[in-house]
Coordinates of C-alpha atoms and ligand atoms in Angstrom, one line a residue:
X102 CA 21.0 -11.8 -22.5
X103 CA 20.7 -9.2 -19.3
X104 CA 23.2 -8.7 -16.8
X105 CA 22.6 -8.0 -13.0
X106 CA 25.5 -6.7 -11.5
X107 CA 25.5 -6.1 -7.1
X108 CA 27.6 -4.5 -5.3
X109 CA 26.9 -4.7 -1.9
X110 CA 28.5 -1.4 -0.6
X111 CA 26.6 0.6 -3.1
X112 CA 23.3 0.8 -0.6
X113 CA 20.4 3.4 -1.7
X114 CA 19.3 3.7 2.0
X115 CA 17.1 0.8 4.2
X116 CA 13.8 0.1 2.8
X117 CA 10.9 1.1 5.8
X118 CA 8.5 -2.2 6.5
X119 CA 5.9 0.3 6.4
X120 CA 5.9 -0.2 2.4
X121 CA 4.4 -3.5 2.7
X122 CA 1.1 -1.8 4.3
X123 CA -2.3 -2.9 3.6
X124 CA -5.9 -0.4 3.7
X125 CA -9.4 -1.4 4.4
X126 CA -12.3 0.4 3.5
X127 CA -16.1 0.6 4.2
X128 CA -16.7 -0.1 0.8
X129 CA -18.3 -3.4 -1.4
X130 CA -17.2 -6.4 0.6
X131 CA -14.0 -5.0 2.4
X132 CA -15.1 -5.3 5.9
X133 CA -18.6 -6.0 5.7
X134 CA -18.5 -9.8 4.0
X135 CA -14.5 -9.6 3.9
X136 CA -12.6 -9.3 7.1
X137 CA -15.9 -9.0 9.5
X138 CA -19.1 -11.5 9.0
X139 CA -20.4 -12.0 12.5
X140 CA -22.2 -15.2 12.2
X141 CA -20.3 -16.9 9.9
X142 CA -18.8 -20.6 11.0
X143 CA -15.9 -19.0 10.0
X144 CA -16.0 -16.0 11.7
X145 CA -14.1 -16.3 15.5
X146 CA -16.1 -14.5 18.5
X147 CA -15.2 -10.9 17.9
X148 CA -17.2 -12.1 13.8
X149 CA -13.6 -11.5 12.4
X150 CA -13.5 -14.4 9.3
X151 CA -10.3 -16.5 10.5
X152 CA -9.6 -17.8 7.1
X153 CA -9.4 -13.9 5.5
X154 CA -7.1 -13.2 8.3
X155 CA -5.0 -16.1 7.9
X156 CA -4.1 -15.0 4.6
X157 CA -3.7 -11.4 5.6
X158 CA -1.4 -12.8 8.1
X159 CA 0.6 -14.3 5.2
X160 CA 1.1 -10.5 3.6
X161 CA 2.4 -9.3 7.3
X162 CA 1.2 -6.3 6.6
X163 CA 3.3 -3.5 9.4
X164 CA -0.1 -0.6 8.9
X165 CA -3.2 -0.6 8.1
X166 CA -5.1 2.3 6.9
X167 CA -8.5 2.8 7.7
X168 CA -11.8 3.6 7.3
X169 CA -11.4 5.2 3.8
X170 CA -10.8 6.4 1.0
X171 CA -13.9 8.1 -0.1
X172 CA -15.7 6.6 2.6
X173 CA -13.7 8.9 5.1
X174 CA -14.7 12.2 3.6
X175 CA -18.8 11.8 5.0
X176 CA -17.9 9.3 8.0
X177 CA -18.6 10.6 11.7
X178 CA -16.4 8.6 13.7
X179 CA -19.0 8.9 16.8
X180 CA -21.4 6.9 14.7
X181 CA -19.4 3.6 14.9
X182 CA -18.8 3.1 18.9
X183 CA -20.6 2.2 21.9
X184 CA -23.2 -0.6 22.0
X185 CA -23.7 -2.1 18.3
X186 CA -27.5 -2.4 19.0
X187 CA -27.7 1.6 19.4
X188 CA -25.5 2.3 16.5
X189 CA -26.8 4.5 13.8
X190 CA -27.8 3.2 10.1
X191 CA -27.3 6.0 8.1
X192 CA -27.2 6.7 4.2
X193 CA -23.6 6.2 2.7
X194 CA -23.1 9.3 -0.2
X195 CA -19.5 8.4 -1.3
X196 CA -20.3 4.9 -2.7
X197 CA -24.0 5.2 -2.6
X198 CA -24.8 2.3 -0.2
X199 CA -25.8 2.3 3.7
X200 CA -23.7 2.0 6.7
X201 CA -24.4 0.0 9.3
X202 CA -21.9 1.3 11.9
X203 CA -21.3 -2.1 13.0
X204 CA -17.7 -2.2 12.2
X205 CA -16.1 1.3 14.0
X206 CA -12.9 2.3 15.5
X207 CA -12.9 -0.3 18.4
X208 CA -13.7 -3.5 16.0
X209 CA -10.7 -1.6 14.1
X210 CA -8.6 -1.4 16.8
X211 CA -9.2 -5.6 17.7
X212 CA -8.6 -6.4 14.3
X213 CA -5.3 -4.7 13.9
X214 CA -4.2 -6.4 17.3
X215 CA -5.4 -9.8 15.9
X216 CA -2.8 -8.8 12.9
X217 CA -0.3 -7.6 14.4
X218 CA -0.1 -4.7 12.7
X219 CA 0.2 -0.8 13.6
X220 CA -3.2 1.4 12.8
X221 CA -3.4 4.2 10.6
X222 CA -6.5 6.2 11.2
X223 CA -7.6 8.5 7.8
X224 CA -9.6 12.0 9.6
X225 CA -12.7 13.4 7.7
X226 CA -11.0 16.3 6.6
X227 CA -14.7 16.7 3.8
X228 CA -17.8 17.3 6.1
X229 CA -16.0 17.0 9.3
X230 CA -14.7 19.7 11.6
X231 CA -11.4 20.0 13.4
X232 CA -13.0 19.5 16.8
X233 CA -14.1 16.1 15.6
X234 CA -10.4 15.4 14.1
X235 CA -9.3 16.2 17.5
X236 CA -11.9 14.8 19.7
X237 CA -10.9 11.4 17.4
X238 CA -7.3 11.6 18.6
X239 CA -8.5 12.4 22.2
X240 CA -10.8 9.3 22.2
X241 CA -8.3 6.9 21.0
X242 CA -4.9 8.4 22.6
X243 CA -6.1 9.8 25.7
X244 CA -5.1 8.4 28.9
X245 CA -7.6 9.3 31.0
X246 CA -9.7 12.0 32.9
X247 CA -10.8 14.0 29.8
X248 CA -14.6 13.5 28.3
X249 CA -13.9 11.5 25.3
X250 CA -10.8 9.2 26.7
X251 CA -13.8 8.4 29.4
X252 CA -15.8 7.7 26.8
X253 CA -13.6 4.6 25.1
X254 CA -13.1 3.5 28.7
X255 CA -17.5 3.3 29.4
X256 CA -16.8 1.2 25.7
X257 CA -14.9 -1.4 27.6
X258 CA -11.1 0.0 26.2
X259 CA -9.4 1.9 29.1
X260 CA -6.4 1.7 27.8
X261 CA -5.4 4.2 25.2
X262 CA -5.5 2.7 21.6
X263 CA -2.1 5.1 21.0
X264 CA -2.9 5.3 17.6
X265 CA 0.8 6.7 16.0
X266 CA -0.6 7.5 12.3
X267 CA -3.1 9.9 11.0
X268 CA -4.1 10.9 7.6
X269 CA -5.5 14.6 7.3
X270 CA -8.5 13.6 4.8
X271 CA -8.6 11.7 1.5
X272 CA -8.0 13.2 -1.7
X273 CA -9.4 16.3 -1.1
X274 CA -8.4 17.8 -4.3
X275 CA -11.2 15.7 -6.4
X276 CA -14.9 16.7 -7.0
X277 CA -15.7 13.3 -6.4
X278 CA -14.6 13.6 -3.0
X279 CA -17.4 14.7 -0.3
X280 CA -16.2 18.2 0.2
X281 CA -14.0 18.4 -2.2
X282 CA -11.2 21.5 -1.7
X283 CA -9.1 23.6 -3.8
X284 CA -5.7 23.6 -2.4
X285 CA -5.7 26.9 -0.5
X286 CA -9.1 25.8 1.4
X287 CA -7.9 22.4 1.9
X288 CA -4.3 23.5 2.9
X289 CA -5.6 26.1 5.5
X290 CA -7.9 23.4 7.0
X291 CA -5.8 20.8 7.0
X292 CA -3.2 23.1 9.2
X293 CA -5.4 24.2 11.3
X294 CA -6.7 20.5 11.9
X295 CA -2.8 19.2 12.2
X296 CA -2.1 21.5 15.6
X297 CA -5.3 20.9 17.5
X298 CA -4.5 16.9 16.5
X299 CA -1.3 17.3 17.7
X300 CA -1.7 19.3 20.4
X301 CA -4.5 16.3 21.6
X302 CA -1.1 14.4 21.5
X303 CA 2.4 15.3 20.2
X304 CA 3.4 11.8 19.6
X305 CA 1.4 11.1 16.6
X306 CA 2.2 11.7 12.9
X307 CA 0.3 13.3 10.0
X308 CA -0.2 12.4 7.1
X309 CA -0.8 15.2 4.4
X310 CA -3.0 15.0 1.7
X311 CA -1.0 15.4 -1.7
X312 CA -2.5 15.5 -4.9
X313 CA -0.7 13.8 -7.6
X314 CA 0.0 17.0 -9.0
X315 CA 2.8 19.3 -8.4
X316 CA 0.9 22.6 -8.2
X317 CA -1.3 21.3 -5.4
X318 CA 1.8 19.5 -3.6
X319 CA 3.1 22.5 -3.3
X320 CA 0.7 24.6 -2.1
X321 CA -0.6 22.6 0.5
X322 CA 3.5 21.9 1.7
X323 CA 4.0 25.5 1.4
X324 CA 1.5 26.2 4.0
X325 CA 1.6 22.6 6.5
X326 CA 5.6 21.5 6.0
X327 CA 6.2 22.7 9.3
X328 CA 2.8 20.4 11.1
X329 CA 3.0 17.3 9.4
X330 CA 5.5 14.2 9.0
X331 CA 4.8 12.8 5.5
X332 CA 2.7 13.9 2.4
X333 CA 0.5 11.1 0.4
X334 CA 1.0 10.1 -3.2
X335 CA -2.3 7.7 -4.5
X336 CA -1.5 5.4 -7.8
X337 CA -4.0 3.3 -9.5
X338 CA -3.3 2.4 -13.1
X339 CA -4.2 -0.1 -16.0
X340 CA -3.8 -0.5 -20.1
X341 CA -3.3 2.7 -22.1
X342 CA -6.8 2.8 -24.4
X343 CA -4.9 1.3 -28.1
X344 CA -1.7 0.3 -27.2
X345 CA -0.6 -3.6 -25.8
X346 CA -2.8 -3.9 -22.9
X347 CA 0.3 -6.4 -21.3
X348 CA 3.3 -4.2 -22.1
X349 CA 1.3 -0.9 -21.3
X350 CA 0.4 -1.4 -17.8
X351 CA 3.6 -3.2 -16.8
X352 CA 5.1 0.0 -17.9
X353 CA 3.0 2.4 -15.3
X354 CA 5.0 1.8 -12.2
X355 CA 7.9 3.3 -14.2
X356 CA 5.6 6.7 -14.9
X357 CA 4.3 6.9 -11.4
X358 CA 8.4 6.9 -10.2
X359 CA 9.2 9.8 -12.4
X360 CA 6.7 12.0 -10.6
X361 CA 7.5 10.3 -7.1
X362 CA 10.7 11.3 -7.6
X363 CA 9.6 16.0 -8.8
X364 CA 7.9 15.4 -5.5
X365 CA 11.0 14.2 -3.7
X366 CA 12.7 17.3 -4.8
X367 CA 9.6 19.1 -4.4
X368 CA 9.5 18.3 -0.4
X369 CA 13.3 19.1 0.1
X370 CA 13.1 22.4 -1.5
X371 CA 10.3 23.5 0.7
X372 CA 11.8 21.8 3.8
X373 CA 14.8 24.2 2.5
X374 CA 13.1 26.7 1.9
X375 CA 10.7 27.0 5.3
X376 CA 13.6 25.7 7.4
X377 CA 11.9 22.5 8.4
X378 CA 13.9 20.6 10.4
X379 CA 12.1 17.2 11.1
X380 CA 12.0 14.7 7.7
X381 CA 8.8 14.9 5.8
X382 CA 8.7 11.2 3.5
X383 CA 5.7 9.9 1.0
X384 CA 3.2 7.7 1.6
X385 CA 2.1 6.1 -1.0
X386 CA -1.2 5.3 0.7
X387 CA -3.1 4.1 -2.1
X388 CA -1.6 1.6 -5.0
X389 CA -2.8 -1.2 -7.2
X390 CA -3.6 -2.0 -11.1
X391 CA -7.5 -1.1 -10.9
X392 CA -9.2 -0.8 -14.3
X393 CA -12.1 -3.3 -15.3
X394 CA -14.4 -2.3 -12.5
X395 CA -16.2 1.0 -11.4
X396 CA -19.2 -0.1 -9.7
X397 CA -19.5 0.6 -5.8
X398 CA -18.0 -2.9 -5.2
X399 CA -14.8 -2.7 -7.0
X400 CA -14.4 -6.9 -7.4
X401 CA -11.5 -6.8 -9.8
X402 CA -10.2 -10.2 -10.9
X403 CA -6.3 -10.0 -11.2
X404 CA -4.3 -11.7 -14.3
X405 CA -0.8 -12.3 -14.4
X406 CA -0.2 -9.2 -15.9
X407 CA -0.9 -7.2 -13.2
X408 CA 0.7 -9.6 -11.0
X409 CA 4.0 -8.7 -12.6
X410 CA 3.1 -5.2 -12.4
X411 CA 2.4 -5.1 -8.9
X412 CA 6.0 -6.5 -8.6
X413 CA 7.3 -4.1 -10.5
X414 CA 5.5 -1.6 -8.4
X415 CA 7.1 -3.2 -5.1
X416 CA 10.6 -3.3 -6.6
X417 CA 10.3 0.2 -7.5
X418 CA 8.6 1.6 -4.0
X419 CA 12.0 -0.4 -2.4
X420 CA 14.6 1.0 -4.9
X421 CA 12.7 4.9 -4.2
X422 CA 13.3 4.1 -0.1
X423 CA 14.9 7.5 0.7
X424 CA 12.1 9.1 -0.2
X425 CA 9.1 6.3 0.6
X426 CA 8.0 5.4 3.8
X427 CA 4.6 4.1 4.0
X428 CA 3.0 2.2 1.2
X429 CA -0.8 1.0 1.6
X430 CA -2.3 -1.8 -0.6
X431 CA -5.5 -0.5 -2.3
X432 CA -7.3 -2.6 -0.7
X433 CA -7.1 -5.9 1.5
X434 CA -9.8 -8.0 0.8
X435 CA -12.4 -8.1 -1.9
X436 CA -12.4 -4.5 -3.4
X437 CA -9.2 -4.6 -6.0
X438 CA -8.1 -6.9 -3.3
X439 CA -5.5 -9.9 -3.2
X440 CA -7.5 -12.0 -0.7
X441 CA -11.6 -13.0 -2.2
X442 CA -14.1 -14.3 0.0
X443 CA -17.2 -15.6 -0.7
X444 CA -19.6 -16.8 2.2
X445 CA -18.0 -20.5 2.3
X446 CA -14.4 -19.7 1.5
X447 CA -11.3 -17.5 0.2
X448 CA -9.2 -17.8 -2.7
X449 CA -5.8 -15.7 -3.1
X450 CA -5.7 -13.7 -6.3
X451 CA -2.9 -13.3 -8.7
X452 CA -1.4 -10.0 -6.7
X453 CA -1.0 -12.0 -3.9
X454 CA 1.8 -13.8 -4.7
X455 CA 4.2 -11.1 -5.4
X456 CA 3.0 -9.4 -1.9
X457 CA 3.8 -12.3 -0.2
X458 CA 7.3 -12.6 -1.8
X459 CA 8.2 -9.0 -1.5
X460 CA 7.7 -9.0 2.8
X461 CA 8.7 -12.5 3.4
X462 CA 11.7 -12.2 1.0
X463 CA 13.5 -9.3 1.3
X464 CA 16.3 -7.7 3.3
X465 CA 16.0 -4.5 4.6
X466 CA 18.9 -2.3 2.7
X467 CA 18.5 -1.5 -1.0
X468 CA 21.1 -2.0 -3.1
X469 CA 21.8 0.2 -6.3
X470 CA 21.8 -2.8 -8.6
X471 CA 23.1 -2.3 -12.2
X472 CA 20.4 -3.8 -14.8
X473 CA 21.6 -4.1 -18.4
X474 CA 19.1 -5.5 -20.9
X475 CA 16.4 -4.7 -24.0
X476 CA 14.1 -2.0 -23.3
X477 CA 10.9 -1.4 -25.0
X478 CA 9.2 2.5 -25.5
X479 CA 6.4 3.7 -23.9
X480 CA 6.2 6.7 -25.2
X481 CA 2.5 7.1 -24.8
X482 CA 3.0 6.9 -20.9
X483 CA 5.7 9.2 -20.7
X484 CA 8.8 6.5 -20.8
X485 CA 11.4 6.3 -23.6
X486 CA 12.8 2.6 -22.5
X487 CA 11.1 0.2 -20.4
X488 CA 13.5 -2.5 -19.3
X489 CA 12.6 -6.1 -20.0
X490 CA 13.9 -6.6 -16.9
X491 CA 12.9 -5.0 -13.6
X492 CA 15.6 -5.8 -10.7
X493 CA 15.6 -4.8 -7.3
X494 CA 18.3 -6.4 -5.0
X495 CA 18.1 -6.4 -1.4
X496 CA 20.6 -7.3 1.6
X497 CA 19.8 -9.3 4.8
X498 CA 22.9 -8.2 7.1
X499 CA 21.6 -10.2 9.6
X500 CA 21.1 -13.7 7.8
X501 CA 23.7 -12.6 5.5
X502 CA 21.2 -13.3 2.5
X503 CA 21.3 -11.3 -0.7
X504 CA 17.5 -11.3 -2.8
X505 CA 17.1 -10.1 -6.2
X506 CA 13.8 -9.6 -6.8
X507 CA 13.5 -9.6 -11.1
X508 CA 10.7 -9.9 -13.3
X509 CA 10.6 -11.0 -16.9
X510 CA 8.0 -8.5 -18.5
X511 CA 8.6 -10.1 -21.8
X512 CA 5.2 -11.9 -23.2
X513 CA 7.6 -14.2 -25.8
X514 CA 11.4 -13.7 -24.7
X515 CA 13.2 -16.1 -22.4
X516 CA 16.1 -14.0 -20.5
X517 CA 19.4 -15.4 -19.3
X518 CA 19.7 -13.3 -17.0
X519 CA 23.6 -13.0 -16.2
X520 CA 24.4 -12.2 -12.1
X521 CA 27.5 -11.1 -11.0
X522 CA 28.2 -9.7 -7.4
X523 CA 31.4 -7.4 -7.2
X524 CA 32.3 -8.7 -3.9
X525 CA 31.5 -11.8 -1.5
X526 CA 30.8 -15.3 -2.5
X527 CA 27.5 -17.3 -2.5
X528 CA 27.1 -21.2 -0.9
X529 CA 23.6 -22.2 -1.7
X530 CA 20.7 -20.3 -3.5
X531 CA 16.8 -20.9 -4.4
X532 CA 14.2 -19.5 -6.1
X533 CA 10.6 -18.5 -5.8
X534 CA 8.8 -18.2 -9.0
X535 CA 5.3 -16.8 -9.6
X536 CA 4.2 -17.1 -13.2
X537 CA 1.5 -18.8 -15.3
X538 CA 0.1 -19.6 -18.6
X539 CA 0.0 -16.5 -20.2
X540 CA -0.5 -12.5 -19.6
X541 CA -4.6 -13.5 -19.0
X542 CA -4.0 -16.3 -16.5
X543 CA -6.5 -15.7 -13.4
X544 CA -7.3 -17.6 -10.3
X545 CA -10.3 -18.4 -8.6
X546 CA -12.0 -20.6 -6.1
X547 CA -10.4 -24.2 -6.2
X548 CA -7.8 -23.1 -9.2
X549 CA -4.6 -21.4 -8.4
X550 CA -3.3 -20.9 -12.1
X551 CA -1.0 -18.6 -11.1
X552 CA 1.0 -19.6 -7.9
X553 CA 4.4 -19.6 -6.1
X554 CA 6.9 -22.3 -6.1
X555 CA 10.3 -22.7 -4.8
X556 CA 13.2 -24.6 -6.3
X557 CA 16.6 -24.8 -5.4
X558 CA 19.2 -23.7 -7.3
X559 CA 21.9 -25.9 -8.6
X560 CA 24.9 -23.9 -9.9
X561 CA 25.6 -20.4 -8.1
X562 CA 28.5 -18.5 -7.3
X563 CA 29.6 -15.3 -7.6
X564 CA 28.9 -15.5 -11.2
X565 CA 26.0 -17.5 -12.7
X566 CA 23.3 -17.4 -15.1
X567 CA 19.6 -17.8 -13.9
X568 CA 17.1 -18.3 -17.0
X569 CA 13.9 -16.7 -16.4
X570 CA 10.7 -18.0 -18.4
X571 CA 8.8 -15.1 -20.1
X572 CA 5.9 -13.7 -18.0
X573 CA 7.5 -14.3 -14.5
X574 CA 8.4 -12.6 -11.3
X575 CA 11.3 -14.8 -9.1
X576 CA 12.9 -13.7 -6.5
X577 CA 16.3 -15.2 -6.2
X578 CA 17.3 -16.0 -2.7
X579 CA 21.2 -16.3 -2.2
X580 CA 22.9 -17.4 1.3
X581 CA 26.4 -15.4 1.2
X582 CA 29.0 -16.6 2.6
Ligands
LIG41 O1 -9.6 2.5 -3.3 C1 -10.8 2.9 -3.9 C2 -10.9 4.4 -4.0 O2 -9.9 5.0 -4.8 C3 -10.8 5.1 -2.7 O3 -11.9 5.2 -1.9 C4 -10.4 6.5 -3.1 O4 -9.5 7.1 -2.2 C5 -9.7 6.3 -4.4 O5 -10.1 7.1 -5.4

């Protein structure tokens, strides 16, 4: 038996859409063979594949970051616009691989229109220079007159891309990183990179680099607080080596909040103590379960267990809102990707489903929903109890719609699960289930094993009792009345 309790004047704060954002990277089949594979039937005129970015569609994601990752830290962004024909081949050192150039900042800047969606534009903060930081800004934000706004105009865009969002390098801190940094170097180039960016154009936003680590978060805040708008946070995870590979990675989203939340703290006290005004929030602008694969194509096939942990991850980016503002998908298509593609087709991966659920069924203000039920340890990760059940409940004001997004991490246990609201009344309800047979169940092309389907629900009210199948994400949609 668990117990759900809402009351729907106890908010946490309203969750950003910016959580539900996706990333793309030059890397294995992500653009190249993913979203862009001119000459392809089913590729559209500008060779964007129309059946990738139909499902993309379906995750509305709000940003998209772009064009790395590692990728970033050795790209010249001067390489990838003009006339396709005179773009340069070159060598690719971060994934060992060659770049065509084909795909640059302008085929970017189509494909986020064709998704409706808001770019976010990673700087190479590893070999590049501040003047090519800034001349990046200048080329896509500048109005007119200047050298390189002239140039994206002679490319056929004149107007400005007004690209809001800027990263200032990718994890810098790590030696696998093309120019890797300790966090004085990094932090002294990344401020000095921050004013020439924005003094290209006040309106945009930075992004700093964070590293995981509370030593290097705080250095590099200590020294940029004041120039930037948000600091990143990057979370992969996967089984702990000897323990239950199920119960062991659905139990990592729980050990990546408890340091999200030391680098909450972390930014108010040096906000405090610098006397920095404007808010600085987390992007979390790299996230997934990533663990089978380490080749340079990254083609990880998702189970059901990580489906339910990607869930998890969602409910507990949304209950963290305060503090969280951007969130980008690791990564979009192909590499540890919920959308696959293969030259004749796509097939939507377990993740999928819970990405879909989370943006299409969700209000915007997080409720502080009271979850009673068994816990497991996880001692080995850092986390005495793991609840059984994760629970997130959101409100739509607007539609008047309460969701509870829950999911039944149990591999054997049924829960009747028990939901009470405090207040209000409910007329109608459904659900929208994603499980399948077992923590191992995969998809593929032609067999969806683990899907989504929608039911309604036959006896709610303020009080009922929703049973939840082991192994299952649902997210309970109630029409209040
Ligand atoms: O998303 C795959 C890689 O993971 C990215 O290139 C890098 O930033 C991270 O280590």
């Amino acid at each position: 038996m668990a117990v759900v309790k809402v009351d729907l004047d106890r908010r946490l704060g309203v969750v950003d859409r910016k959580v539900y954002g996706m990333f793309i990277e030059h890397l294995g089949r992500c653009i190249y063979g993913g979203i862009y594979e001119p000459g392809s039937p089913l590729s559209d005129a500008n060779g964007f594949r129309e059946d990738v970015l139909e499902a993309a569609k379906g995750l509305q994601p709000p940003i998209l970051r772009w064009p790395g990752g590692n990728f970033v830290s050795g790209y010249h962004w001067l390489d990838g616009v003009g006339p396709k024909e005179k773009r340069p081949i070159r060598p690719e050192l971060a994934w060992n691989t060659v770049e065509t150039n084909q795909f640059g900042t302008n085929e970017f800047m189509q494909y986020c229109r064709a998704l409706d969606t808001e770019p976010y534009i990673c700087a190479n903060l590893g070999s590049g220079t501040m003047d090519e930081a800034a001349a990046w800004v200048e080329y896509c934000n500048g109005e007119a007159g200047t050298s390189y706004a002239a140039l994206r105009a002679e490319h056929g865009f004149t107007h400005p891309h007004r690209v809001t969002y800027w990263g200032l390098g990718n994890e810098v801190y790590g030696d696998w990183q093309i120019g890797h940094k300790n966090a004085k170097d990094y932090a002294k180039l990344a401020r000095q990179c921050a004013k020439v960016m924005k003094a290209m154009d006040s309106r945009i936003r930075l992004v700093l680099c964070g590293g995981q680590e509370l030593d290097w978060d705080r250095e590099v805040l200590g020294e940029c607080a004041d120039v930037v708008d948000y600091i990143s946070y990057h979370c992969y995870w996967g089984p702990t080596p000897g323990q239950d590979p199920h119960y062991s990675t659905v139990a990592q989203p729980y050990r990546s909040e408890q340091y999200l939340g030391f680098l909450w703290e972390l930014i108010e006290q040096v906000r405090r103590d610098r006397g920095v005004r404007h808010p600085i929030r987390i992007a979390v602008d790299e996230w997934n379960a990533w663990y089978r694969v380490h080749d340079n194509k990254l083609e990880e096939r998702y189970d059901l267990t990580d489906a339910l942990s990607v869930a998890v991850y969602l409910n507990m980016m949304r209950r963290n809102c305060e503090a969280i503002e951007i969130a980008n998908l690791a990564q979009m298509v192909n590499v540890i990707a919920p959308i696959f593609t293969s030259p004749e087709g796509i097939f939507l991966q377990t993740i999928y489903h819970p990405l879909r659920l989370a943006v299409e069924k969700s209000g915007s203000v997080a409720l502080d929903a009271h979850v009673g039920c068994a816990t497991y340890s996880a001692e080995y990760a850092g986390i005495a109890a793991v609840p059984y059940l994760d629970a997130l409940a959101t409100l739509d004001e607007g539609a008047g719609k309460l969701f509870l997004s829950l999911v039944n991490l149990s591999k054997d246990e049924r829960q009747e699960v028990e939901i009470v609201l405090q207040d209000g009344e409910v007329s109608s309800g459904v659900a929208h289930v994603v499980t399948g047979e077992g923590p191992e169940a995969v998809n593929d092309f032609g067999k969806e094993r683990v899907t989504c389907r929608t039911h309604v629900l036959e006896a709610v009210g303020a009080r009922f009792t929703y049973r939840m199948p082991p192994l299952t994400h649902v997210v309970v949609e109630l029409q209040l009345t």
